[in-house]
mmCIF file of C-alpha atoms in Angstrom:
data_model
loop_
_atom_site.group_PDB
_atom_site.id
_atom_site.type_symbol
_atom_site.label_atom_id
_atom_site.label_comp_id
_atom_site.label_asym_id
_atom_site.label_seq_id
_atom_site.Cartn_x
_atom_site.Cartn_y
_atom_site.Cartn_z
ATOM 1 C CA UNK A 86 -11.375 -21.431 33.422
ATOM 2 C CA UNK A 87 -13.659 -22.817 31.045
ATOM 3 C CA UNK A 88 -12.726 -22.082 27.165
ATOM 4 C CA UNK A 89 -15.463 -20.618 25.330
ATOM 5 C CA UNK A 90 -14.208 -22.745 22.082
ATOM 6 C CA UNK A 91 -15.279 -26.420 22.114
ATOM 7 C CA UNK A 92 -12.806 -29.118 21.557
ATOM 8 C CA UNK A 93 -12.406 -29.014 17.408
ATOM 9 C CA UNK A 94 -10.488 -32.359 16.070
ATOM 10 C CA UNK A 95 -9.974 -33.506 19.691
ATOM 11 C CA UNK A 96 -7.486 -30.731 20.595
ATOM 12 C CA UNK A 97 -8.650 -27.954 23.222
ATOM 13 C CA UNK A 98 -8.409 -24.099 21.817
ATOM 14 C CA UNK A 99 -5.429 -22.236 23.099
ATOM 15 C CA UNK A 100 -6.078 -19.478 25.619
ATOM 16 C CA UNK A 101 -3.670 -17.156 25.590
ATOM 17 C CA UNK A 102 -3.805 -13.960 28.873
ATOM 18 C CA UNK A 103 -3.442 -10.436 27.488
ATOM 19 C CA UNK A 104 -1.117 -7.710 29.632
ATOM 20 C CA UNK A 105 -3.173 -5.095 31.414
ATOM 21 C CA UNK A 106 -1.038 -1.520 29.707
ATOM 22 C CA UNK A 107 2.178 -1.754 27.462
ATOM 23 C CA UNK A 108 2.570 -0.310 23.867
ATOM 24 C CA UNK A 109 0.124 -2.283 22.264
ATOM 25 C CA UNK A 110 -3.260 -0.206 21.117
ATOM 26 C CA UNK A 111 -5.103 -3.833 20.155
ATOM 27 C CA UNK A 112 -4.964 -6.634 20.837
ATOM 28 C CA UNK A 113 -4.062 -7.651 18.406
ATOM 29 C CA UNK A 114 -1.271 -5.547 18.009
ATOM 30 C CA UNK A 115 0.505 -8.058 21.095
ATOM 31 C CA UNK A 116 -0.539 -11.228 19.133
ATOM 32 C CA UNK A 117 1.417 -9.848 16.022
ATOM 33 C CA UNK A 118 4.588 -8.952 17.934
ATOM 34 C CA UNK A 119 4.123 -12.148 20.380
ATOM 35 C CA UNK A 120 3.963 -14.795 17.523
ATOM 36 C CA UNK A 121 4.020 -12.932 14.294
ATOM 37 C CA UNK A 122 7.284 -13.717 13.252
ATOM 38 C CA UNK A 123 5.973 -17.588 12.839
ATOM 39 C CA UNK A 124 2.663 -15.930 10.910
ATOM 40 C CA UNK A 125 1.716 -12.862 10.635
ATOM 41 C CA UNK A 126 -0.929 -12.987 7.892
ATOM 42 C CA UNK A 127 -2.417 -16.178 9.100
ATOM 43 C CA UNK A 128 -3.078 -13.747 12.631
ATOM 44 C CA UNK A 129 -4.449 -11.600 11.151
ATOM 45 C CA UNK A 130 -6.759 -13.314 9.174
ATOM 46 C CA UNK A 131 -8.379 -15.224 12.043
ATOM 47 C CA UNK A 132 -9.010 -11.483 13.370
ATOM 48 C CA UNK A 133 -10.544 -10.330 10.412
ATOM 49 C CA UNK A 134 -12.397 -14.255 10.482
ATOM 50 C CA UNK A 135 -13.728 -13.407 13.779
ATOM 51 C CA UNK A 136 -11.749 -16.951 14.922
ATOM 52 C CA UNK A 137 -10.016 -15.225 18.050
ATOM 53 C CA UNK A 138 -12.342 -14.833 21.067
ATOM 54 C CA UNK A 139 -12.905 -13.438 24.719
ATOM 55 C CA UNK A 140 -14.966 -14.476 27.569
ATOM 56 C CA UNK A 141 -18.895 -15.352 26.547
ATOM 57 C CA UNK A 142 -17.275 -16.343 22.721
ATOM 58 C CA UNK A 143 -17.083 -12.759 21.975
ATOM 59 C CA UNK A 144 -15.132 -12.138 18.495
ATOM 60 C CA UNK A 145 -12.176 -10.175 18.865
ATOM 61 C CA UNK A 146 -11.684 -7.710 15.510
ATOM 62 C CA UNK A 147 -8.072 -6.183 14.439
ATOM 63 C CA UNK A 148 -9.584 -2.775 16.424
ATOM 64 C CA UNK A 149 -10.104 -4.595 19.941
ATOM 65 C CA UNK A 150 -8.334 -2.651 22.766
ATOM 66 C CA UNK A 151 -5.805 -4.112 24.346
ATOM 67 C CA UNK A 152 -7.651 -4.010 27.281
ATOM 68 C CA UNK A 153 -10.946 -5.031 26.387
ATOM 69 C CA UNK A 154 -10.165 -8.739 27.335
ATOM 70 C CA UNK A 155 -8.200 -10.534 29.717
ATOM 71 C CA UNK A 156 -7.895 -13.791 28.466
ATOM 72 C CA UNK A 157 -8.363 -14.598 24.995
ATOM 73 C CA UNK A 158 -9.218 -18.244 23.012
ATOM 74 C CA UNK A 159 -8.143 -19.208 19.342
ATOM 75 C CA UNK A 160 -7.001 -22.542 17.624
ATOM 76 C CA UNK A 161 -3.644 -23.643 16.769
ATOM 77 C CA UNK A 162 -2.487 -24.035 13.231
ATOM 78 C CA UNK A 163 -1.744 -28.001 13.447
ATOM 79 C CA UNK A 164 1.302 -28.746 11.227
ATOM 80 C CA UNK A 165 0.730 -32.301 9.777
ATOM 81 C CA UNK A 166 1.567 -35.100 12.047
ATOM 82 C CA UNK A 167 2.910 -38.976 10.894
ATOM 83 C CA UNK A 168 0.862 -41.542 12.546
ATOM 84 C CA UNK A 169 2.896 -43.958 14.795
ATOM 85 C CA UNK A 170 2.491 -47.260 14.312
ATOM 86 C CA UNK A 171 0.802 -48.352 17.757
ATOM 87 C CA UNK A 172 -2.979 -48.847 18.781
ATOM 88 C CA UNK A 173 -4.731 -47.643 22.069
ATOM 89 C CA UNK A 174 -6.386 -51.007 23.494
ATOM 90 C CA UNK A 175 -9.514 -50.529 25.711
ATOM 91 C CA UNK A 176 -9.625 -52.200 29.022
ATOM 92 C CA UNK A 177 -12.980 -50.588 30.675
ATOM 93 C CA UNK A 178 -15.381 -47.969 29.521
ATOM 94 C CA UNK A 179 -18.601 -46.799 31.104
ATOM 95 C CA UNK A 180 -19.760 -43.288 31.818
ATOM 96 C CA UNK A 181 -17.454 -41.945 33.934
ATOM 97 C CA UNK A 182 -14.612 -43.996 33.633
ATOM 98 C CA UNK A 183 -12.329 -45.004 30.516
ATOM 99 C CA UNK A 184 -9.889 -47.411 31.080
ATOM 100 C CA UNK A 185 -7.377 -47.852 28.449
ATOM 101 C CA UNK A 186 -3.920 -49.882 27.529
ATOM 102 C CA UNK A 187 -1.329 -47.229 26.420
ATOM 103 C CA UNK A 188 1.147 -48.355 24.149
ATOM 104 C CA UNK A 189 5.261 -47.750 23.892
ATOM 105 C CA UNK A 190 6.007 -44.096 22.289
ATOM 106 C CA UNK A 191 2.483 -42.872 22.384
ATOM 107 C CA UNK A 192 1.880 -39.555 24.487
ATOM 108 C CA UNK A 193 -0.457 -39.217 27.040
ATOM 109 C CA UNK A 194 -1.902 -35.788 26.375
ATOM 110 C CA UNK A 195 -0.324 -33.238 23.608
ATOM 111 C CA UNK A 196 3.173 -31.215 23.165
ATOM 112 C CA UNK A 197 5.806 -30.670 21.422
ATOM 113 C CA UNK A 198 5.771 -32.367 17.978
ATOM 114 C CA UNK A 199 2.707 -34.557 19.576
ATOM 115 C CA UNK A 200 -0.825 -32.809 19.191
ATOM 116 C CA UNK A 201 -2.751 -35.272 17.378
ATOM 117 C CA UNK A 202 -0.905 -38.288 17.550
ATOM 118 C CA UNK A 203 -1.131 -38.445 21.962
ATOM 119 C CA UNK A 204 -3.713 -41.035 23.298
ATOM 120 C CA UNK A 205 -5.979 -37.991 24.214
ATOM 121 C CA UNK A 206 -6.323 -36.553 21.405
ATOM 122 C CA UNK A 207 -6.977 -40.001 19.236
ATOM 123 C CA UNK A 208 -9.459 -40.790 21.980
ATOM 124 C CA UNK A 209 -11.459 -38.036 22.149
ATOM 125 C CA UNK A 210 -11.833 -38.714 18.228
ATOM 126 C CA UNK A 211 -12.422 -42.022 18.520
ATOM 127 C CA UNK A 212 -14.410 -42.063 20.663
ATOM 128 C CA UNK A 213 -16.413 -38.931 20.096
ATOM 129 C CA UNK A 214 -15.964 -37.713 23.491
ATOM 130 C CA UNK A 215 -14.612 -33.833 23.653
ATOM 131 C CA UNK A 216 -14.495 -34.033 27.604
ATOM 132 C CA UNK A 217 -12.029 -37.072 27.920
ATOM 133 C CA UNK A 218 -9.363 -35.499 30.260
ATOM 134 C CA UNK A 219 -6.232 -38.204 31.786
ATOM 135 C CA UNK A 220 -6.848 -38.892 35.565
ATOM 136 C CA UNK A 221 -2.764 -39.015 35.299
ATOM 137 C CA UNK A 222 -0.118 -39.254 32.854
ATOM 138 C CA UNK A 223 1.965 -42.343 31.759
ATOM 139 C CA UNK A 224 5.668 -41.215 30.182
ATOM 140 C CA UNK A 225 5.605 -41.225 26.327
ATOM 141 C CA UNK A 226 7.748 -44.268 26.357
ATOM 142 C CA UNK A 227 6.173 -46.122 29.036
ATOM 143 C CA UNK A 228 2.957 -48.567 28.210
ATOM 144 C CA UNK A 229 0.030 -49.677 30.189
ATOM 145 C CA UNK A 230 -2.786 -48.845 32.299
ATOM 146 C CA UNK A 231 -4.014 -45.433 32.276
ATOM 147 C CA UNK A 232 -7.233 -43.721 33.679
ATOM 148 C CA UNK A 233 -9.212 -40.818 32.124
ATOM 149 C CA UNK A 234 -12.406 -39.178 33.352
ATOM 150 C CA UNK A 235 -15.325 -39.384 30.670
ATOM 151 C CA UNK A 236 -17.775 -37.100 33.001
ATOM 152 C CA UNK A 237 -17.393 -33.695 34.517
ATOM 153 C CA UNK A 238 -19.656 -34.147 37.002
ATOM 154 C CA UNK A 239 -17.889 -36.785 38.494
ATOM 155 C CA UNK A 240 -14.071 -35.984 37.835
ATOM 156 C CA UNK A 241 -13.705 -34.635 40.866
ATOM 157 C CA UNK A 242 -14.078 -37.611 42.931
ATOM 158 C CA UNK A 243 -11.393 -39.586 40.542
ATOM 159 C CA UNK A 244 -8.865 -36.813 41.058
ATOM 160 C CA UNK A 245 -9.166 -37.125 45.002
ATOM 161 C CA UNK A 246 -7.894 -40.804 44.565
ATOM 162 C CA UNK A 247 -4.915 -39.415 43.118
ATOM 163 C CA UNK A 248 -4.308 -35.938 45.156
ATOM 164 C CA UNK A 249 -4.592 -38.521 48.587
ATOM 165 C CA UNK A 250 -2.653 -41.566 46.710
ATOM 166 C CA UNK A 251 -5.687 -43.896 47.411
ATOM 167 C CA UNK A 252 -4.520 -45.116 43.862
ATOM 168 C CA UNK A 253 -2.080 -48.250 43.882
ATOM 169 C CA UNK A 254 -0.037 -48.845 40.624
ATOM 170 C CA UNK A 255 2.167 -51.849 40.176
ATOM 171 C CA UNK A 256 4.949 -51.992 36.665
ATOM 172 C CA UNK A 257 6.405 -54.331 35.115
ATOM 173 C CA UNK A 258 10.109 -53.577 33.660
ATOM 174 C CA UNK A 259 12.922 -55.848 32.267
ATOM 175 C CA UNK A 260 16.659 -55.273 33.158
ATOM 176 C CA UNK A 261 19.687 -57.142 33.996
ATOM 177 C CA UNK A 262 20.155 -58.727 36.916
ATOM 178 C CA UNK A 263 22.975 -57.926 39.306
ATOM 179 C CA UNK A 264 23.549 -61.033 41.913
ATOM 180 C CA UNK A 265 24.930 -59.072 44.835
ATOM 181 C CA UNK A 266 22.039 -56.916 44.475
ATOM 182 C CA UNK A 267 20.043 -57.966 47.470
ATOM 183 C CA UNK A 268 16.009 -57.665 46.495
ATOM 184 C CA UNK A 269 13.503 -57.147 46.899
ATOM 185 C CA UNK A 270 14.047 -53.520 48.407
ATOM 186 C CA UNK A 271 12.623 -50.152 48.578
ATOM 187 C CA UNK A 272 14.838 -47.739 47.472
ATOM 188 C CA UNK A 273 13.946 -43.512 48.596
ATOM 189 C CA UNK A 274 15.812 -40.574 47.638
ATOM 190 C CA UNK A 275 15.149 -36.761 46.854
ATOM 191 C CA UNK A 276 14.161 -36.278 43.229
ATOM 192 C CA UNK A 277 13.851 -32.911 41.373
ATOM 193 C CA UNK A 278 13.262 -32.157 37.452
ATOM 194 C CA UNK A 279 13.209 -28.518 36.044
ATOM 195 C CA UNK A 280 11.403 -27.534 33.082
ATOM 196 C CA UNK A 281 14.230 -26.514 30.932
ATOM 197 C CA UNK A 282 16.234 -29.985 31.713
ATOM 198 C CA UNK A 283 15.576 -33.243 29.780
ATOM 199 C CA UNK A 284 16.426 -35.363 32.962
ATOM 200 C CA UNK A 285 15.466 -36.212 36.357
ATOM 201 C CA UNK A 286 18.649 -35.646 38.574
ATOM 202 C CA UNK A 287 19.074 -37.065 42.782
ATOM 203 C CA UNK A 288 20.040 -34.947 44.988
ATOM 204 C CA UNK A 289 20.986 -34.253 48.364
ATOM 205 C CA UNK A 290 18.131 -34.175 50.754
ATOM 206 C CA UNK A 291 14.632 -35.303 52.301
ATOM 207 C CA UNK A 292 13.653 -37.902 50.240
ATOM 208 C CA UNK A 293 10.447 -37.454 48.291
ATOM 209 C CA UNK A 294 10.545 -40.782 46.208
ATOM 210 C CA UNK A 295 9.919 -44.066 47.225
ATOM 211 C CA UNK A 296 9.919 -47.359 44.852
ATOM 212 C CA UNK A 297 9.780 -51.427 46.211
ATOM 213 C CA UNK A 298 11.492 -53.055 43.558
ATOM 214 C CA UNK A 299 11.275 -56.936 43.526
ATOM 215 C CA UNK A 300 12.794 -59.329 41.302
ATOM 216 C CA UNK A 301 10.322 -61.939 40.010
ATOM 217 C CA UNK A 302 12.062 -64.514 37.746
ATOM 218 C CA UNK A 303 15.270 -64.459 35.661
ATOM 219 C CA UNK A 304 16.242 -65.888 32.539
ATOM 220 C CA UNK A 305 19.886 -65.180 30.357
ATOM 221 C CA UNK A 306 21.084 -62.663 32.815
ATOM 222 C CA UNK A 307 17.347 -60.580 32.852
ATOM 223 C CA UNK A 308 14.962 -59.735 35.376
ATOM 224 C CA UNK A 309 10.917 -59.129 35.049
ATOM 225 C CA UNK A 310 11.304 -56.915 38.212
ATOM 226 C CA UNK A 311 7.911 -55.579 40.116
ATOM 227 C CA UNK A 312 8.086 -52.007 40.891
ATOM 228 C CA UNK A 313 5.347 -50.523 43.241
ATOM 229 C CA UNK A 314 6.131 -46.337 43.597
ATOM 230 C CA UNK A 315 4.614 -45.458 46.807
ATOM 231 C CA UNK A 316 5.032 -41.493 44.959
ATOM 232 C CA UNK A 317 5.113 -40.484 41.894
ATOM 233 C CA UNK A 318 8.249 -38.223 40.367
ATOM 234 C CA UNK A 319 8.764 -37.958 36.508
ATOM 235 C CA UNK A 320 11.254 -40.793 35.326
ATOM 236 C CA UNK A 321 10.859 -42.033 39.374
ATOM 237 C CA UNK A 322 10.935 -45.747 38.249
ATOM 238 C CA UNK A 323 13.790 -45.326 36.064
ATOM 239 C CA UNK A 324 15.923 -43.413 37.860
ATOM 240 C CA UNK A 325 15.653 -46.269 40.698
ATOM 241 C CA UNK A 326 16.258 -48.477 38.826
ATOM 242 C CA UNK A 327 19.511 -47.101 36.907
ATOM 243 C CA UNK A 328 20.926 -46.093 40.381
ATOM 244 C CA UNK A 329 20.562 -49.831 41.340
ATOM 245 C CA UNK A 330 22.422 -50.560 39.007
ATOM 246 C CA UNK A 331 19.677 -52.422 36.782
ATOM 247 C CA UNK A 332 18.644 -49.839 34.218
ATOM 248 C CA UNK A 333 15.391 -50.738 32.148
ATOM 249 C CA UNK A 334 15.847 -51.874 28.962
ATOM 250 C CA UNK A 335 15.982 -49.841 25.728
ATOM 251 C CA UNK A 336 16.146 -46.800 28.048
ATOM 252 C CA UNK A 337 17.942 -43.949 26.224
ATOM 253 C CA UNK A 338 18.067 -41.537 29.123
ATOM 254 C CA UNK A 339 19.116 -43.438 32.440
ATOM 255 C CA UNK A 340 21.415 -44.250 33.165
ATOM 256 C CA UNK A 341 23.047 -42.579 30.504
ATOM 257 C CA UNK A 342 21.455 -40.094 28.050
ATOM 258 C CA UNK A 343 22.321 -41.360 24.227
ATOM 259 C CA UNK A 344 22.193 -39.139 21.597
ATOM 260 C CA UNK A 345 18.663 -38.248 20.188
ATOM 261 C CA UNK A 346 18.090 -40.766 17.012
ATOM 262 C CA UNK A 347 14.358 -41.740 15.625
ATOM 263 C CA UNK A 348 11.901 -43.925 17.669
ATOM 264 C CA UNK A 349 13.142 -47.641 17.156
ATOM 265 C CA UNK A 350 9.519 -49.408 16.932
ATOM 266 C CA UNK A 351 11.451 -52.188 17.650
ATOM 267 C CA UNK A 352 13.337 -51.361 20.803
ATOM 268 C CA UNK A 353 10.337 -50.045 23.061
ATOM 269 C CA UNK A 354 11.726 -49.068 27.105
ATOM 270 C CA UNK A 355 10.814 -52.245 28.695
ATOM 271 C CA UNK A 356 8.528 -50.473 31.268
ATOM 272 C CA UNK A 357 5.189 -51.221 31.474
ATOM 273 C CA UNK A 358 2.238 -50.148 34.034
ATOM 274 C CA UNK A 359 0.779 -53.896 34.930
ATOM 275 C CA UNK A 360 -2.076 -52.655 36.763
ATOM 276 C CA UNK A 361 -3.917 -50.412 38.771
ATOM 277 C CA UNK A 362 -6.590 -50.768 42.205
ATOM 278 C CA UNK A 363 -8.369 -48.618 44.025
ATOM 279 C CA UNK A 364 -11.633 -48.297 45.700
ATOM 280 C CA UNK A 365 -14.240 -46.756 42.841
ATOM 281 C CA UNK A 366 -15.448 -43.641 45.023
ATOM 282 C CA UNK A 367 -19.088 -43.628 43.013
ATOM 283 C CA UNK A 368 -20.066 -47.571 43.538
ATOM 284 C CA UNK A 369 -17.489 -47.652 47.149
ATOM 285 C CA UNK A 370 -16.643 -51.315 45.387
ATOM 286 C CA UNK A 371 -12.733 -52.262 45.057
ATOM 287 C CA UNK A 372 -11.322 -52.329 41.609
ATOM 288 C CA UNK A 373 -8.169 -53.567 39.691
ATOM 289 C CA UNK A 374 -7.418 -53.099 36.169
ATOM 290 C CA UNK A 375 -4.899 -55.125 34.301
ATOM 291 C CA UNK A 376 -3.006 -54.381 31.264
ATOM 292 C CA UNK A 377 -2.807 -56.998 28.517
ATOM 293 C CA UNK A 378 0.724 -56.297 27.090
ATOM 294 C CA UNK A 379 3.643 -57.831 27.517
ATOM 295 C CA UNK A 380 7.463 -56.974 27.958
ATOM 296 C CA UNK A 381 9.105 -58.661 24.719
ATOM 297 C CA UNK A 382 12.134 -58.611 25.889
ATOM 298 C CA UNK A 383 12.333 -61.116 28.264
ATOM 299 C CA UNK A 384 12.381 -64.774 27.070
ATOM 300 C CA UNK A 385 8.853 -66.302 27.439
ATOM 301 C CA UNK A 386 7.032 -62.950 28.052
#
């Protein structure tokens, strides 16, 4: 559903679906008892402001019925953010297509205490373009190659690469090396990941991710290991590689979760998205875009 707010500082406004009955007389009225206990005056000043609308950009007032609108559109108060220390690099750029280098502990799109400090949102500033939108999504701690659609009118035929995995992603990661450990091999198993838990867990059952993990050189007991993920799970890479027993570098969740302690700049997850090739579905030509970072942590990288 398309907001009737424009982008405003590179973040999209909130929309926000009213109930159909209950003891509210306004709408406003639900806003106040849904989130007034974080602001009430602020609400109701973008009433009175005319800053909260409905379908069309019509201005909702503090006498709206309930019932009047559906769906309803406002900002989001931003609470400041503290810029981390890391640059987006730009691999490719052209009308449809923006091809970028994500670094370590940079977002890929906004949440939780990251609104204006994800690579969206600093792009779409940046770069002055409000319709940027992430063809897919990189984990905050992982860097590399990652895809987002600069045209509407051709985002469509981007996101069919990806819905019918016509997309093929290597990584790069650095972890120990175990030398019983008999690579390369593709390792499958049932993944799940609910909302409310931090971690991906394996469990019995049909698997439903698939990763070829090959070992590429050594040096003082570490590997720079290829991964290629035939799917693509949250945490799929690292959870292979933990239950191998070869957990990535740095990693503070697999294969054990450590207590929650400030981003080390120095100690980025040694995971990286090398590169990624597909067929571009507007010029039918193949493609491959490489990243141009590097995995510190092994010796020579």
């Amino acid at each position: 559903m398309q907001s009737p707010l424009p982008v405003r500082n590179g973040v999209n406004a909130t929309r926000l679906r009213l109930p159909g009955e209950g003891p509210w007389d306004t709408a406003m009225d639900y806003v106040l008892e849904r989130f007034g206990h974080v602001d009430p005056d602020g609400i109701i000043e973008r009433f009175e402001r005319g800053e909260v609308v409905g379908m069309g950009g019509i201005p909702l007032t503090a006498a709206t019925p309930l019932t009047e609108h559906t769906f309803i559109w406002y900002y989001r108060e931003l609470p400041p953010e503290e810029r981390i220390p890391v640059e987006i690099g730009i691999l490719h750029q052209d009308e449809d297509l923006l091809v970028v280098d994500k670094p370590h502990f940079l977002p890929t799109t906004p949440g939780g205490m990251y609104v204006a400090e994800s690579a969206l949102v600093r792009l779409r500033v940046q770069l002055g373009i409000p319709d940027l939108i992430p063809m897919h999504r990189l984990d905050r701690m992982t860097a590399g190659v990652l895809l987002f659609s600069t045209n509407p009118e051709t985002r469509g035929k981007y996101q069919t690469l990806f819905e019918k995995r016509r997309i093929s992603k290597e990584y790069e990661a650095v972890a120990p090396v175990r030398e019983d450990l008999d690579l390369p091999r593709i390792v499958r198993s049932r993944m799940i990941k609910s909302r409310t838990y931090l971690l991906a867990q394996e469990v019995e059952g049909e698997p439903n991710a698939e990763t070829r993990i090959e070992l590429m050189e050594t040096s003082g007991g570490l590997g720079r290991y290829r991964l290629l993920p035939h799917t693509g799970k949250t945490h799929q890479l690292r959870v292979h590689m933990a239950s191998q027993g070869i957990g990535i570098l740095n990693d503070s969740f697999y294969p054990e979760l450590l207590p929650q302690a400030p981003d080390d700049y120095s100690r980025p997850l040694q995971l990286l998205a090398r590169s990624v090739q597909f067929t571009d579905p507007l010029t039918r030509l193949p493609v491959e875009y490489r990243s141009r970072l590097s995995l510190d942590a092994f010796p020579g990288a």
